[in-house]
mmCIF file of C-alpha atoms in Angstrom:
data_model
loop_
_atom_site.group_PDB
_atom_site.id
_atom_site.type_symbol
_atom_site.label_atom_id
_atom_site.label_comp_id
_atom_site.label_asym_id
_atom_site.label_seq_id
_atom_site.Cartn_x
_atom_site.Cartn_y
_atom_site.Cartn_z
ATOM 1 C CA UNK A 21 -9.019 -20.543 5.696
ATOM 2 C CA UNK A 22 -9.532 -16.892 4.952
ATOM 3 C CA UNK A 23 -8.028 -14.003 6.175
ATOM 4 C CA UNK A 24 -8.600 -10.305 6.340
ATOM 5 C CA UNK A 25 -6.235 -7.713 6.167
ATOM 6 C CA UNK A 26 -6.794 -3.915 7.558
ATOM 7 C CA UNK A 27 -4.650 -1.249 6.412
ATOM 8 C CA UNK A 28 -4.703 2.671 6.478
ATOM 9 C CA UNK A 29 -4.648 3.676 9.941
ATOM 10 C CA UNK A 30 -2.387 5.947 11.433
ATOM 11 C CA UNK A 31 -1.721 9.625 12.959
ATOM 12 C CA UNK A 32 -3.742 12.232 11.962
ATOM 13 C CA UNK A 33 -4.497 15.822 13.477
ATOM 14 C CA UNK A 34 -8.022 16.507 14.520
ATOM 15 C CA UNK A 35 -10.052 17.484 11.518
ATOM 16 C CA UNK A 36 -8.253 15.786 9.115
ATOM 17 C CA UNK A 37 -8.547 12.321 6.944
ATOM 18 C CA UNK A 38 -8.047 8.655 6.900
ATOM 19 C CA UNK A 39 -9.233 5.960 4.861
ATOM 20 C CA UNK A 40 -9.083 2.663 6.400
ATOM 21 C CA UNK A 41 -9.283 -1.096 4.113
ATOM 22 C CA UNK A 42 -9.474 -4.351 4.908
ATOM 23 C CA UNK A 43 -9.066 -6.953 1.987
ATOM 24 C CA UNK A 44 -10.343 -10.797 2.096
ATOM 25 C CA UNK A 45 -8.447 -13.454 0.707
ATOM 26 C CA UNK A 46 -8.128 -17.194 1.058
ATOM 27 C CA UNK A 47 -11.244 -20.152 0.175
ATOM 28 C CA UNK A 48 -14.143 -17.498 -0.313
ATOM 29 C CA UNK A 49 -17.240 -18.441 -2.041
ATOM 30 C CA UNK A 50 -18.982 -15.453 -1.151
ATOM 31 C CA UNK A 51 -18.965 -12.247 1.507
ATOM 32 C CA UNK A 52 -22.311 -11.329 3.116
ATOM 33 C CA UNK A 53 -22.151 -8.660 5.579
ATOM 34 C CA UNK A 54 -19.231 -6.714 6.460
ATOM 35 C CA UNK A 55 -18.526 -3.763 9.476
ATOM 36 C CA UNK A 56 -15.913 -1.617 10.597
ATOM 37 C CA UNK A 57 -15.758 -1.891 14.562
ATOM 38 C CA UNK A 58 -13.514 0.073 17.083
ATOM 39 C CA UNK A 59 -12.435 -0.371 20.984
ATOM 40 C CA UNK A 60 -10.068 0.812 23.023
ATOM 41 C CA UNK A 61 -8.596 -1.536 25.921
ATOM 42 C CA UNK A 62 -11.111 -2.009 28.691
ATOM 43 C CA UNK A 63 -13.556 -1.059 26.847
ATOM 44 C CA UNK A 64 -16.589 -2.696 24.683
ATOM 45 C CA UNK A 65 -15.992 -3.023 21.039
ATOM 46 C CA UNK A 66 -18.275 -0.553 19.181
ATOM 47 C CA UNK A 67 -20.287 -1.342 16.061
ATOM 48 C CA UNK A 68 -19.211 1.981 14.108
ATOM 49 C CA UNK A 69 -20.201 1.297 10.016
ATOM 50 C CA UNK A 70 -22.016 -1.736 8.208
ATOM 51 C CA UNK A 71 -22.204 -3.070 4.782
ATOM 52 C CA UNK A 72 -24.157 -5.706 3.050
ATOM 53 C CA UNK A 73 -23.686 -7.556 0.259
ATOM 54 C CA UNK A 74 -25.957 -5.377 -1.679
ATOM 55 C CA UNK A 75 -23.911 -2.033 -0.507
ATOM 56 C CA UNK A 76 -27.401 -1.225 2.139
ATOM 57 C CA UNK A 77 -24.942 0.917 4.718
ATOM 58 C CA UNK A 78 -25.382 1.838 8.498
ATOM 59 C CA UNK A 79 -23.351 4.059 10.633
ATOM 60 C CA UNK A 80 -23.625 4.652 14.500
ATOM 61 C CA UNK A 81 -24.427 7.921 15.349
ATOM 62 C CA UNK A 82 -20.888 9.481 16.497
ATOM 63 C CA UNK A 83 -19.640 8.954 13.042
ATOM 64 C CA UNK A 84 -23.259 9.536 10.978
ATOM 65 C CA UNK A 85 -22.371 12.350 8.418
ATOM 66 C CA UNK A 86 -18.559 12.038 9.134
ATOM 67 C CA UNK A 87 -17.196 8.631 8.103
ATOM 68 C CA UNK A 88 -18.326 6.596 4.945
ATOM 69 C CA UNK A 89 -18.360 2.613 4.454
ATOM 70 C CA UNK A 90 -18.182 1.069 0.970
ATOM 71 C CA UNK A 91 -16.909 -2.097 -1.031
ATOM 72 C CA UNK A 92 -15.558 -3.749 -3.678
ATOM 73 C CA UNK A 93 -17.225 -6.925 -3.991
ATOM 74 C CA UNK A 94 -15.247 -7.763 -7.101
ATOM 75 C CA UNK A 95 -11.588 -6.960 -4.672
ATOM 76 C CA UNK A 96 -13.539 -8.434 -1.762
ATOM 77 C CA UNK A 97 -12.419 -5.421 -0.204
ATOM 78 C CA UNK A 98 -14.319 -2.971 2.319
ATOM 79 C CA UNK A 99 -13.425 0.671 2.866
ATOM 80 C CA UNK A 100 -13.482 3.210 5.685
ATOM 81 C CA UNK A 101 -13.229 6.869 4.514
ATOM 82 C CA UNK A 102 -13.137 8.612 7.892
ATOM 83 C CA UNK A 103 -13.242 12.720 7.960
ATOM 84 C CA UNK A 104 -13.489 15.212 10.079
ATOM 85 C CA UNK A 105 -11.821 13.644 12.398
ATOM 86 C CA UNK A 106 -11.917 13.789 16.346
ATOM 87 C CA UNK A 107 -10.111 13.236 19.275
ATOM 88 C CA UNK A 108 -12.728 10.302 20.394
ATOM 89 C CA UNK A 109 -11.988 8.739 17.180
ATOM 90 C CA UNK A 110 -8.519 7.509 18.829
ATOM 91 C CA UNK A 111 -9.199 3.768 18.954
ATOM 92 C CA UNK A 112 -7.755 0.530 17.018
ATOM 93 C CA UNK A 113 -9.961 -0.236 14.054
ATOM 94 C CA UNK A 114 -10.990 -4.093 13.339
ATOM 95 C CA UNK A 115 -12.768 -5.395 10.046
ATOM 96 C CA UNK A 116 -15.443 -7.812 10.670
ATOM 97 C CA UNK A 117 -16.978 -10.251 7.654
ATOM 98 C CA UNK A 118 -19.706 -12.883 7.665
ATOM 99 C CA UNK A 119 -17.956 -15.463 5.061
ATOM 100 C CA UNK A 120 -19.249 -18.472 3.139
ATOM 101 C CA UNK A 121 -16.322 -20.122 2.433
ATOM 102 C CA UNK A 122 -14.999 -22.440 -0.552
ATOM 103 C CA UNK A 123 -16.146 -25.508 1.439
ATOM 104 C CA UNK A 124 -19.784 -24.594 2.168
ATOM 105 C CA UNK A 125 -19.196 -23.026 5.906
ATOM 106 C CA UNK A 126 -20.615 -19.473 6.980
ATOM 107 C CA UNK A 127 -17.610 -18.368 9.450
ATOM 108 C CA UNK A 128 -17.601 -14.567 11.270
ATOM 109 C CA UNK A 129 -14.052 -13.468 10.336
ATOM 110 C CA UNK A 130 -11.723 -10.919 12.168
ATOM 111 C CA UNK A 131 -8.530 -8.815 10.899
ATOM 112 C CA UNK A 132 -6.355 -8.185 13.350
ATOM 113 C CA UNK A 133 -6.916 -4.419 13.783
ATOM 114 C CA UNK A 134 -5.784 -1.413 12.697
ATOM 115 C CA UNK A 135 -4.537 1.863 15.023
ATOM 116 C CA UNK A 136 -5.906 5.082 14.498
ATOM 117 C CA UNK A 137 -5.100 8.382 16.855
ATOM 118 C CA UNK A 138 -6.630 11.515 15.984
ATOM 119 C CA UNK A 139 -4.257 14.276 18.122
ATOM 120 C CA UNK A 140 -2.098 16.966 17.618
#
């Protein structure tokens, strides 16, 4: 079984900072892919960074130049360094990792989200 673990979120006035992690533990062979999502209740989860294996990074547009993805492949740990924050950014933050576990099995993994509200 593996788990992952988000941490970091939290209140923070528009403009400022946050830096969002999510750790994997448990029967891990190897991590492929990982992403940052968001949504808010009712709505659709949103794809907001990516990260492969190889550190190759994507961002959606409404955070392009704002927030930055990386990892620690050695940790198997992925980071969100969010700045210049807005408003819209108010949503509960989930970590997302393609897995090949211990066992041989390629498994999409979930943490169990994260809040973050932007306000003042």
């Amino acid at each position: 079984q593996v788990q992952l673990v988000e941490s970091g979120g939290g209140l923070v006035q528009p403009g400022g900072s946050l830096r969002l992690s999510c750790q994997a533990s448990g029967s891990i062979f190897s991590i492929y892919g990982m992403n940052w999502y968001r949504q808010v209740p009712g709505k659709q989860r949103e794809l907001v960074a990516g990260i492969t294996s190889g550190g190759i990074s994507t961002y959606a547009d409404s955070v392009k130049g704002r927030f930055t993805i990386s990892r620690d492949n050695a940790k198997n740990t992925m980071y969100l360094q969010m700045s210049s924050l807005k408003p819209d950014d108010t949503d509960v933050y989930y970590c997302n990792a393609l897995v090949q576990t211990a066992n041989g099995m390629t498994i999409n993994y979930w943490g169990q989200g994260t809040q973050v509200t932007v306000s003042s």
